[in-house]
């Protein structure tokens, strides 16, 4: 029997049951059902889920549960993105600095614990992963596969080592990729500084970065700029007394500052372009800790401090003409918020530019949901001017499986038999120049690890048969903000570089969850909603409904307590409806005779739910959960509970089990069963409980709503819909009338004269009299109106 209230104990009971019954299991031996495979995002192992996880993981969990009910053999593995800087920081704080091998062990230990915490939250949210296929990017076997993928790309000349300007985080002391940059607006100062021209004249150059003056290697102007044309090829002296050459370049912005630009190696991306274009000398201005280098008296100062000191000096010497406040866009490291620098550094790169158009073409072969999502990728590719720097100067990561020669710069890949490769265990390798080579100690950018998840879950590279069966995967679900990283790198590596086949058939994008105030959730703003808190206060099925309701695809949505409260009250509505029906349905078996006995009102609600089944199914097929759940709320709350259940009360409570009562039981059974089946992917717990209490009779003891077949729509009687919609309107008006006259709803009305512009047949007239308790009803033709005598 259904309990008085729906609550968390019920949910917990079913999650245990599902786990014991193995209802989420992928069936390896089934060659009949088609496979639906999901390349699920491996979350970074931070120790706790955030609301973005709840949203996006719910999204594809709906898909998995729906597809199971549609007869697919669903393959839903779950992995973990383990390695990275945040873990290193925490482990170092706890254990101090350790030798690499021990340090890595501590990181692994730490991460294992964090995985357990997140896994239990995922289970609590009823995400239906098949945990037999769990993978972790820190596992030696995962390392082996990532390294093998790099050996293949190295062989194809897609991976190389080079000294090149890279984005650099002085705080993390590591190279980072363009995709890891954030941009923030900051107040800055534009300093107008005196240089000396070829005729001893003052030339004023405006710069926000005077601390790079010592690395100035040229002065540029626009070739059409009449003010400076005469400088072409001439020598100019910097305030520090150094001579550099001046010349014209079309990419100089005439309008900025004074129209003269100092090129430093490297102040920004444009400096890199110019240095390369004109083969300018390169001066390493800043070291890897963000301190000045080759700067004479300013050597060793941190950037901010150096800027202050240099400006003081210039000011004293009268070399600053003016200062102007301005807003500037600063690039920062997304993980730590530190302003990044460009420094020349020996790093490993993956060649992107030469395969950019292949990546683009492959992206077009994948179905993007929503469709416009692909533009994020295309725009990113079109803006990519450099290759991807894949090496990170860290410890807890997948080691790059290469050797290099410090003397001549030659590189060599590890042997396949050496994998997984760890530098401290590397063998001795001699370079062709005679020198002993060094094993690379840098590790991979974590996107290198996660950009082969479709291969990993498909048995690559060891099991070819399995690979053919699973690859390409059916679905890649992911956040829209990581299109430029995860989607891009995966199409590049798994698709273009390693297999030549697009990694998935479909990619589903979700947006971010914002704080209730519409801002980004952040610790400093104190506006974070924590899943743990919600799990304490709300049923899981309410949280899952919230996810469905929030699902504007690829768009950001603020978190709303209103939504989650509404979702909770909807559960109560469903629960109460099921409890109302329980005594009548618990021993009821629908028969053909009952089906034939239905009247207009039954036909109406049956037609309505059949219509709902069609529309809801189309929504589920299109991953449009927001529409689906909205339709269900509307149908169940208003059509079914507010109207149908009220309309049939007098029939269902009749003591004799006549035809009219059997018809109503048949209808109740149909509507309620199909409603909970439709709801099962989104609210599996309440569906399961009602399914077991009301509908399981005589079926297999261990069957579950999660393995039921998806409902198919029966007949839709448009005429019944129209007629009873009219009845609903009349009933609503009479309810309103009774309420405004302070009459109880069951008060009997003597005579009602009803004016209608349409026909209300005899059957419905009788229904109306019973429903609204009207003794005598007179119907006239005309504009809608009614009066009570
Ligand atoms: Zn950083
Ligand atoms: Zn060598």
Short mmCIF file of C-alpha atoms in Angstrom, two decimals, residues 7-421:
data_model
loop_
_atom_site.label_atom_id
_atom_site.label_comp_id
_atom_site.label_asym_id
_atom_site.label_seq_id
_atom_site.Cartn_x
_atom_site.Cartn_y
_atom_site.Cartn_z
CA UNK A 7 9.47 10.74 0.91
CA UNK A 8 13.14 9.95 0.78
CA UNK A 9 12.84 6.51 2.41
CA UNK A 10 10.84 5.37 -0.60
CA UNK A 11 13.49 6.70 -2.96
CA UNK A 12 16.29 5.04 -1.07
CA UNK A 13 14.52 1.70 -1.12
CA UNK A 14 14.24 1.73 -4.89
CA UNK A 15 17.79 2.79 -5.55
CA UNK A 16 18.94 -0.19 -3.54
CA UNK A 17 16.56 -2.43 -5.41
CA UNK A 18 17.73 -1.22 -8.81
CA UNK A 19 21.34 -1.77 -7.87
CA UNK A 20 20.62 -5.29 -6.61
CA UNK A 21 18.57 -6.13 -9.68
CA UNK A 22 21.21 -4.70 -12.00
CA UNK A 23 18.63 -2.83 -14.04
CA UNK A 24 21.29 -0.49 -15.45
CA UNK A 25 23.40 -3.28 -16.81
CA UNK A 26 24.53 -3.25 -20.36
CA UNK A 27 24.01 -6.72 -21.81
CA UNK A 28 27.24 -7.84 -23.47
CA UNK A 29 25.65 -10.94 -24.96
CA UNK A 30 22.65 -9.27 -26.54
CA UNK A 31 23.07 -9.04 -30.29
CA UNK A 32 19.44 -8.22 -30.97
CA UNK A 33 18.72 -4.89 -29.34
CA UNK A 34 20.46 -1.90 -30.88
CA UNK A 35 23.17 -0.28 -28.74
CA UNK A 36 22.77 3.22 -27.39
CA UNK A 37 26.15 4.32 -26.05
CA UNK A 38 26.94 7.47 -24.11
CA UNK A 39 30.36 9.09 -23.96
CA UNK A 40 29.66 10.58 -20.53
CA UNK A 41 31.75 13.44 -19.19
CA UNK A 42 34.35 12.29 -16.65
CA UNK A 43 34.06 14.98 -13.99
CA UNK A 44 37.17 16.46 -12.44
CA UNK A 45 37.58 14.78 -9.07
CA UNK A 46 36.99 17.78 -6.84
CA UNK A 47 35.21 15.70 -4.19
CA UNK A 48 31.76 17.17 -4.63
CA UNK A 49 29.26 17.55 -7.42
CA UNK A 50 28.13 21.05 -8.31
CA UNK A 51 24.82 22.13 -9.80
CA UNK A 52 26.23 22.06 -13.32
CA UNK A 53 26.92 18.35 -12.85
CA UNK A 54 23.42 17.77 -11.53
CA UNK A 55 21.94 19.47 -14.56
CA UNK A 56 24.02 17.88 -17.26
CA UNK A 57 24.18 14.39 -15.74
CA UNK A 58 20.41 14.41 -15.25
CA UNK A 59 20.09 15.33 -18.90
CA UNK A 60 21.73 12.23 -20.26
CA UNK A 61 20.37 10.06 -17.51
CA UNK A 62 16.91 10.94 -18.85
CA UNK A 63 18.15 9.86 -22.26
CA UNK A 64 19.58 6.59 -20.94
CA UNK A 65 16.40 5.67 -19.08
CA UNK A 66 14.20 6.64 -21.97
CA UNK A 67 16.25 4.61 -24.45
CA UNK A 68 16.15 1.54 -22.19
CA UNK A 69 12.36 1.75 -22.24
CA UNK A 70 12.52 2.11 -26.03
CA UNK A 71 14.23 -1.24 -26.28
CA UNK A 72 17.86 -0.15 -26.59
CA UNK A 73 20.76 -1.92 -24.98
CA UNK A 74 22.11 1.14 -23.19
CA UNK A 75 25.84 1.42 -22.60
CA UNK A 76 26.42 4.04 -19.92
CA UNK A 77 29.95 3.96 -18.51
CA UNK A 78 31.26 6.60 -16.16
CA UNK A 79 34.81 7.82 -15.78
CA UNK A 80 36.83 10.32 -13.78
CA UNK A 81 39.13 13.09 -14.85
CA UNK A 82 41.60 12.71 -12.01
CA UNK A 83 44.79 14.54 -12.74
CA UNK A 84 45.57 18.17 -12.45
CA UNK A 85 46.83 21.13 -10.60
CA UNK A 86 44.10 21.60 -7.95
CA UNK A 87 44.80 18.13 -6.54
CA UNK A 88 48.54 18.77 -6.50
CA UNK A 89 48.01 21.96 -4.54
CA UNK A 90 45.91 20.22 -1.90
CA UNK A 91 48.19 17.22 -1.59
CA UNK A 92 51.25 19.42 -1.34
CA UNK A 93 49.57 21.47 1.38
CA UNK A 94 48.91 18.32 3.35
CA UNK A 95 52.11 16.32 2.81
CA UNK A 96 54.66 18.92 1.71
CA UNK A 97 57.03 18.37 -1.19
CA UNK A 98 57.74 14.72 -1.94
CA UNK A 99 59.74 12.93 -4.62
CA UNK A 100 57.60 12.55 -7.80
CA UNK A 101 56.76 8.88 -7.35
CA UNK A 102 55.61 9.26 -3.75
CA UNK A 103 53.84 12.48 -4.53
CA UNK A 104 51.91 10.81 -7.31
CA UNK A 105 50.91 8.00 -4.95
CA UNK A 106 49.56 10.50 -2.44
CA UNK A 107 47.62 12.22 -5.22
CA UNK A 108 46.13 8.89 -6.26
CA UNK A 109 45.13 8.10 -2.71
CA UNK A 110 43.53 11.50 -2.29
CA UNK A 111 41.69 11.22 -5.58
CA UNK A 112 40.30 7.76 -4.75
CA UNK A 113 38.66 9.17 -1.69
CA UNK A 114 37.20 12.08 -3.64
CA UNK A 115 35.86 9.73 -6.28
CA UNK A 116 34.00 7.72 -3.66
CA UNK A 117 32.31 10.84 -2.38
CA UNK A 118 31.21 11.98 -5.81
CA UNK A 119 30.12 8.52 -6.80
CA UNK A 120 27.84 8.23 -3.83
CA UNK A 121 26.24 11.56 -4.75
CA UNK A 122 25.76 10.36 -8.31
CA UNK A 123 24.11 7.22 -7.04
CA UNK A 124 21.91 9.26 -4.75
CA UNK A 125 20.70 11.25 -7.74
CA UNK A 126 19.85 7.93 -9.41
CA UNK A 127 22.18 8.43 -12.36
CA UNK A 128 21.95 5.06 -14.01
CA UNK A 129 25.59 4.39 -14.92
CA UNK A 130 26.81 0.84 -15.29
CA UNK A 131 29.70 1.00 -12.83
CA UNK A 132 31.34 -2.12 -14.19
CA UNK A 133 32.78 0.13 -16.91
CA UNK A 134 34.22 2.80 -14.65
CA UNK A 135 37.52 4.31 -15.76
CA UNK A 136 39.99 6.74 -14.17
CA UNK A 137 42.46 8.86 -16.10
CA UNK A 138 45.08 8.25 -13.39
CA UNK A 139 45.11 4.47 -13.90
CA UNK A 140 48.33 3.08 -15.40
CA UNK A 141 46.29 1.42 -18.13
CA UNK A 142 44.68 4.74 -19.00
CA UNK A 143 48.16 6.28 -19.09
CA UNK A 144 49.24 3.55 -21.47
CA UNK A 145 46.39 4.30 -23.86
CA UNK A 146 46.92 8.06 -23.80
CA UNK A 147 50.63 7.53 -24.40
CA UNK A 148 49.97 5.13 -27.24
CA UNK A 149 47.70 7.71 -28.84
CA UNK A 150 50.56 10.21 -28.62
CA UNK A 151 53.06 7.78 -30.14
CA UNK A 152 50.73 7.40 -33.11
CA UNK A 153 50.34 11.13 -33.49
CA UNK A 154 54.10 11.59 -33.15
CA UNK A 155 54.64 9.07 -35.91
CA UNK A 156 52.24 11.06 -38.08
CA UNK A 157 54.17 14.23 -37.21
CA UNK A 158 51.18 15.70 -35.40
CA UNK A 159 53.10 15.93 -32.13
CA UNK A 160 56.40 17.81 -31.89
CA UNK A 161 58.70 19.60 -29.47
CA UNK A 162 59.69 23.15 -30.07
CA UNK A 163 60.84 26.33 -28.42
CA UNK A 164 57.97 28.67 -28.93
CA UNK A 165 56.16 31.47 -27.14
CA UNK A 166 53.45 29.91 -25.00
CA UNK A 167 50.85 31.23 -22.62
CA UNK A 168 52.32 30.81 -19.22
CA UNK A 169 50.92 30.96 -15.71
CA UNK A 170 53.65 32.25 -13.37
CA UNK A 171 51.70 31.05 -10.36
CA UNK A 172 51.20 27.48 -11.60
CA UNK A 173 54.66 27.66 -13.20
CA UNK A 174 53.37 25.88 -16.25
CA UNK A 175 52.50 26.38 -19.86
CA UNK A 176 48.77 26.52 -20.50
CA UNK A 177 46.63 26.34 -23.63
CA UNK A 178 44.63 29.14 -25.15
CA UNK A 179 41.49 27.25 -24.17
CA UNK A 180 42.40 27.68 -20.51
CA UNK A 181 42.36 31.47 -20.69
CA UNK A 182 39.73 33.68 -19.16
CA UNK A 183 39.35 37.35 -19.96
CA UNK A 184 38.59 39.90 -17.30
CA UNK A 185 38.19 43.65 -17.49
CA UNK A 186 40.58 45.61 -15.32
CA UNK A 187 41.43 49.24 -14.66
CA UNK A 188 44.76 49.98 -16.21
CA UNK A 189 46.98 52.94 -16.94
CA UNK A 190 48.20 53.92 -20.36
CA UNK A 191 51.60 55.56 -20.00
CA UNK A 192 52.78 58.00 -22.69
CA UNK A 193 56.56 57.60 -22.74
CA UNK A 194 59.26 59.57 -24.55
CA UNK A 195 61.45 57.74 -27.06
CA UNK A 196 64.03 59.61 -29.15
CA UNK A 197 63.69 59.78 -32.92
CA UNK A 198 66.36 59.81 -35.65
CA UNK A 199 66.53 63.62 -35.54
CA UNK A 200 66.74 63.79 -31.76
CA UNK A 201 63.00 64.60 -31.72
CA UNK A 202 60.68 63.22 -29.05
CA UNK A 203 58.53 60.29 -30.14
CA UNK A 204 55.78 59.42 -27.75
CA UNK A 205 54.68 55.80 -27.37
CA UNK A 206 51.74 54.76 -25.24
CA UNK A 207 51.97 51.47 -23.35
CA UNK A 208 50.28 49.67 -20.48
CA UNK A 209 53.34 47.52 -19.95
CA UNK A 210 56.39 49.71 -19.28
CA UNK A 211 57.98 46.78 -17.44
CA UNK A 212 58.69 45.24 -20.84
CA UNK A 213 60.71 48.20 -22.12
CA UNK A 214 63.96 46.26 -21.79
CA UNK A 215 62.59 43.69 -24.23
CA UNK A 216 61.62 46.25 -26.86
CA UNK A 217 62.98 45.07 -30.22
CA UNK A 218 61.24 47.36 -32.73
CA UNK A 219 58.89 50.31 -33.10
CA UNK A 220 56.00 50.01 -35.52
CA UNK A 221 53.54 52.39 -37.17
CA UNK A 222 50.85 52.08 -39.81
CA UNK A 223 52.38 52.59 -43.30
CA UNK A 224 49.62 55.10 -44.19
CA UNK A 225 50.22 57.16 -41.09
CA UNK A 226 51.50 60.53 -42.42
CA UNK A 227 52.92 61.40 -39.00
CA UNK A 228 55.45 58.58 -39.03
CA UNK A 229 56.15 57.60 -42.63
CA UNK A 230 59.57 59.26 -42.41
CA UNK A 231 60.62 56.76 -39.72
CA UNK A 232 60.75 53.80 -42.08
CA UNK A 233 64.03 51.95 -41.52
CA UNK A 234 65.34 54.57 -39.08
CA UNK A 235 66.79 53.99 -35.65
CA UNK A 236 64.93 54.99 -32.52
CA UNK A 237 66.26 55.11 -28.97
CA UNK A 238 64.28 53.72 -26.05
CA UNK A 239 64.21 55.57 -22.71
CA UNK A 240 66.75 53.00 -21.53
CA UNK A 241 69.14 54.09 -24.26
CA UNK A 242 68.76 51.08 -26.49
CA UNK A 243 68.52 51.50 -30.28
CA UNK A 244 65.78 49.67 -32.19
CA UNK A 245 64.56 49.90 -35.75
CA UNK A 246 61.23 51.46 -36.84
CA UNK A 247 59.07 50.32 -39.78
CA UNK A 248 55.49 50.16 -40.99
CA UNK A 249 52.98 47.31 -40.58
CA UNK A 250 49.34 47.28 -41.66
CA UNK A 251 48.16 45.67 -38.44
CA UNK A 252 49.09 48.66 -36.31
CA UNK A 253 46.04 50.47 -34.97
CA UNK A 254 46.52 54.14 -35.91
CA UNK A 255 43.90 55.23 -33.41
CA UNK A 256 45.42 53.62 -30.34
CA UNK A 257 47.67 55.81 -28.18
CA UNK A 258 49.88 57.87 -30.46
CA UNK A 259 49.81 55.38 -33.33
CA UNK A 260 53.32 54.16 -32.49
CA UNK A 261 53.78 50.69 -31.01
CA UNK A 262 56.72 49.17 -29.23
CA UNK A 263 57.18 45.49 -30.02
CA UNK A 264 58.43 43.51 -27.03
CA UNK A 265 59.06 39.82 -26.73
CA UNK A 266 56.44 39.14 -25.64
CA UNK A 267 53.87 41.62 -24.47
CA UNK A 268 50.93 40.10 -26.27
CA UNK A 269 49.88 37.84 -29.09
CA UNK A 270 50.55 40.53 -31.71
CA UNK A 271 54.17 40.80 -30.56
CA UNK A 272 54.57 37.09 -31.28
CA UNK A 273 53.16 37.59 -34.76
CA UNK A 274 55.45 40.53 -35.46
CA UNK A 275 58.52 38.85 -34.01
CA UNK A 276 57.85 35.92 -36.28
CA UNK A 277 56.92 37.97 -39.35
CA UNK A 278 60.04 40.16 -39.24
CA UNK A 279 62.41 37.67 -37.60
CA UNK A 280 63.05 40.14 -34.80
CA UNK A 281 65.55 39.29 -32.10
CA UNK A 282 63.94 37.68 -29.08
CA UNK A 283 64.62 38.93 -25.59
CA UNK A 284 63.39 36.77 -22.77
CA UNK A 285 61.80 39.43 -20.62
CA UNK A 286 60.20 37.36 -17.88
CA UNK A 287 61.17 34.07 -16.28
CA UNK A 288 58.86 31.21 -15.44
CA UNK A 289 58.08 32.58 -12.00
CA UNK A 290 56.94 35.89 -13.43
CA UNK A 291 60.14 37.79 -12.57
CA UNK A 292 62.03 40.16 -14.84
CA UNK A 293 64.99 38.80 -16.72
CA UNK A 294 67.64 40.53 -18.88
CA UNK A 295 66.46 43.80 -17.35
CA UNK A 296 69.63 45.06 -15.71
CA UNK A 297 68.91 46.80 -12.42
CA UNK A 298 65.31 45.53 -12.48
CA UNK A 299 66.24 41.86 -12.75
CA UNK A 300 64.45 39.54 -10.35
CA UNK A 301 61.56 41.91 -9.61
CA UNK A 302 58.00 40.58 -9.91
CA UNK A 303 56.01 42.16 -12.71
CA UNK A 304 53.82 44.48 -10.62
CA UNK A 305 56.76 45.70 -8.60
CA UNK A 306 58.94 46.19 -11.65
CA UNK A 307 56.22 48.26 -13.31
CA UNK A 308 56.08 50.56 -10.30
CA UNK A 309 59.86 50.98 -10.04
CA UNK A 310 60.32 51.59 -13.75
CA UNK A 311 57.59 54.19 -13.85
CA UNK A 312 59.16 55.97 -10.86
CA UNK A 313 62.46 56.08 -12.63
CA UNK A 314 61.00 57.34 -15.90
CA UNK A 315 58.99 59.95 -14.06
CA UNK A 316 62.07 61.22 -12.27
CA UNK A 317 63.86 61.52 -15.59
CA UNK A 318 60.94 63.43 -17.09
CA UNK A 319 60.27 60.77 -19.66
CA UNK A 320 56.58 60.38 -18.97
CA UNK A 321 54.41 62.85 -20.83
CA UNK A 322 51.02 61.79 -19.52
CA UNK A 323 49.05 59.00 -17.92
CA UNK A 324 45.59 57.94 -18.94
CA UNK A 325 43.19 55.62 -17.14
CA UNK A 326 41.69 52.90 -19.28
CA UNK A 327 39.73 49.70 -19.05
CA UNK A 328 41.73 46.82 -20.37
CA UNK A 329 40.97 43.19 -21.05
CA UNK A 330 43.44 40.99 -19.22
CA UNK A 331 43.95 37.32 -19.94
CA UNK A 332 44.05 35.16 -16.84
CA UNK A 333 44.47 31.48 -16.10
CA UNK A 334 40.98 30.00 -15.67
CA UNK A 335 42.05 27.76 -12.78
CA UNK A 336 43.81 30.31 -10.59
CA UNK A 337 42.90 33.76 -11.90
CA UNK A 338 46.55 34.86 -12.33
CA UNK A 339 47.32 37.18 -15.25
CA UNK A 340 49.17 35.10 -17.81
CA UNK A 341 52.35 35.95 -19.67
CA UNK A 342 53.74 34.89 -23.00
CA UNK A 343 57.13 33.35 -22.66
CA UNK A 344 59.46 31.48 -24.90
CA UNK A 345 59.67 27.94 -23.75
CA UNK A 346 60.52 24.45 -24.91
CA UNK A 347 57.24 22.57 -25.02
CA UNK A 348 55.37 19.77 -26.73
CA UNK A 349 52.70 20.73 -29.22
CA UNK A 350 49.93 19.02 -31.13
CA UNK A 351 49.57 20.32 -34.64
CA UNK A 352 46.16 21.85 -35.07
CA UNK A 353 46.62 24.28 -37.90
CA UNK A 354 47.38 21.67 -40.54
CA UNK A 355 44.23 19.66 -39.71
CA UNK A 356 41.87 22.51 -38.84
CA UNK A 357 39.74 22.02 -41.93
CA UNK A 358 39.51 18.25 -41.30
CA UNK A 359 38.25 18.97 -37.80
CA UNK A 360 35.69 21.34 -39.23
CA UNK A 361 34.50 18.84 -41.82
CA UNK A 362 34.19 16.12 -39.24
CA UNK A 363 32.22 18.39 -36.91
CA UNK A 364 29.67 18.82 -39.68
CA UNK A 365 29.11 15.07 -39.83
CA UNK A 366 27.90 15.05 -36.22
CA UNK A 367 24.36 16.03 -35.27
CA UNK A 368 24.50 19.03 -32.93
CA UNK A 369 21.69 19.53 -30.44
CA UNK A 370 20.82 22.35 -30.50
CA UNK A 371 21.89 22.89 -34.06
CA UNK A 372 23.52 26.28 -33.47
CA UNK A 373 25.97 24.65 -31.03
CA UNK A 374 28.34 23.89 -33.88
CA UNK A 375 29.02 27.58 -34.41
CA UNK A 376 30.90 27.68 -31.08
CA UNK A 377 33.26 25.09 -32.50
CA UNK A 378 33.64 26.59 -35.95
CA UNK A 379 34.33 30.06 -34.53
CA UNK A 380 36.94 28.59 -32.24
CA UNK A 381 38.70 26.74 -35.04
CA UNK A 382 38.70 29.83 -37.19
CA UNK A 383 40.30 31.82 -34.39
CA UNK A 384 42.99 29.21 -33.71
CA UNK A 385 46.28 30.66 -34.83
CA UNK A 386 48.63 28.45 -32.82
CA UNK A 387 49.08 24.78 -32.18
CA UNK A 388 47.95 23.22 -28.94
CA UNK A 389 50.61 23.16 -26.24
CA UNK A 390 50.06 19.76 -24.64
CA UNK A 391 52.86 19.67 -22.06
CA UNK A 392 52.45 20.83 -18.50
CA UNK A 393 55.28 21.24 -16.01
CA UNK A 394 53.52 19.25 -13.33
CA UNK A 395 53.70 15.87 -11.62
CA UNK A 396 50.22 14.41 -11.27
CA UNK A 397 49.43 13.78 -14.91
CA UNK A 398 50.02 11.38 -17.74
CA UNK A 399 53.77 11.49 -18.55
CA UNK A 400 54.63 12.39 -22.12
CA UNK A 401 56.23 9.23 -23.54
CA UNK A 402 59.24 10.86 -25.15
CA UNK A 403 62.98 11.41 -24.86
CA UNK A 404 64.86 14.51 -25.94
CA UNK A 405 68.47 15.51 -26.38
CA UNK A 406 69.56 18.61 -24.53
CA UNK A 407 72.54 19.04 -26.79
CA UNK A 408 71.08 18.83 -30.28
CA UNK A 409 67.35 19.00 -29.60
CA UNK A 410 66.49 15.69 -31.22
CA UNK A 411 63.44 13.85 -29.89
CA UNK A 412 62.56 10.19 -29.78
CA UNK A 413 59.39 8.36 -28.85
CA UNK A 414 59.30 5.64 -26.22
CA UNK A 415 58.81 2.07 -27.49
CA UNK A 416 55.28 0.68 -27.25
CA UNK A 417 56.71 -2.00 -24.97
CA UNK A 418 57.80 0.70 -22.53
CA UNK A 419 54.24 1.85 -21.90
CA UNK A 420 53.00 2.96 -19.50
CA UNK A 421 56.01 5.24 -19.53
#
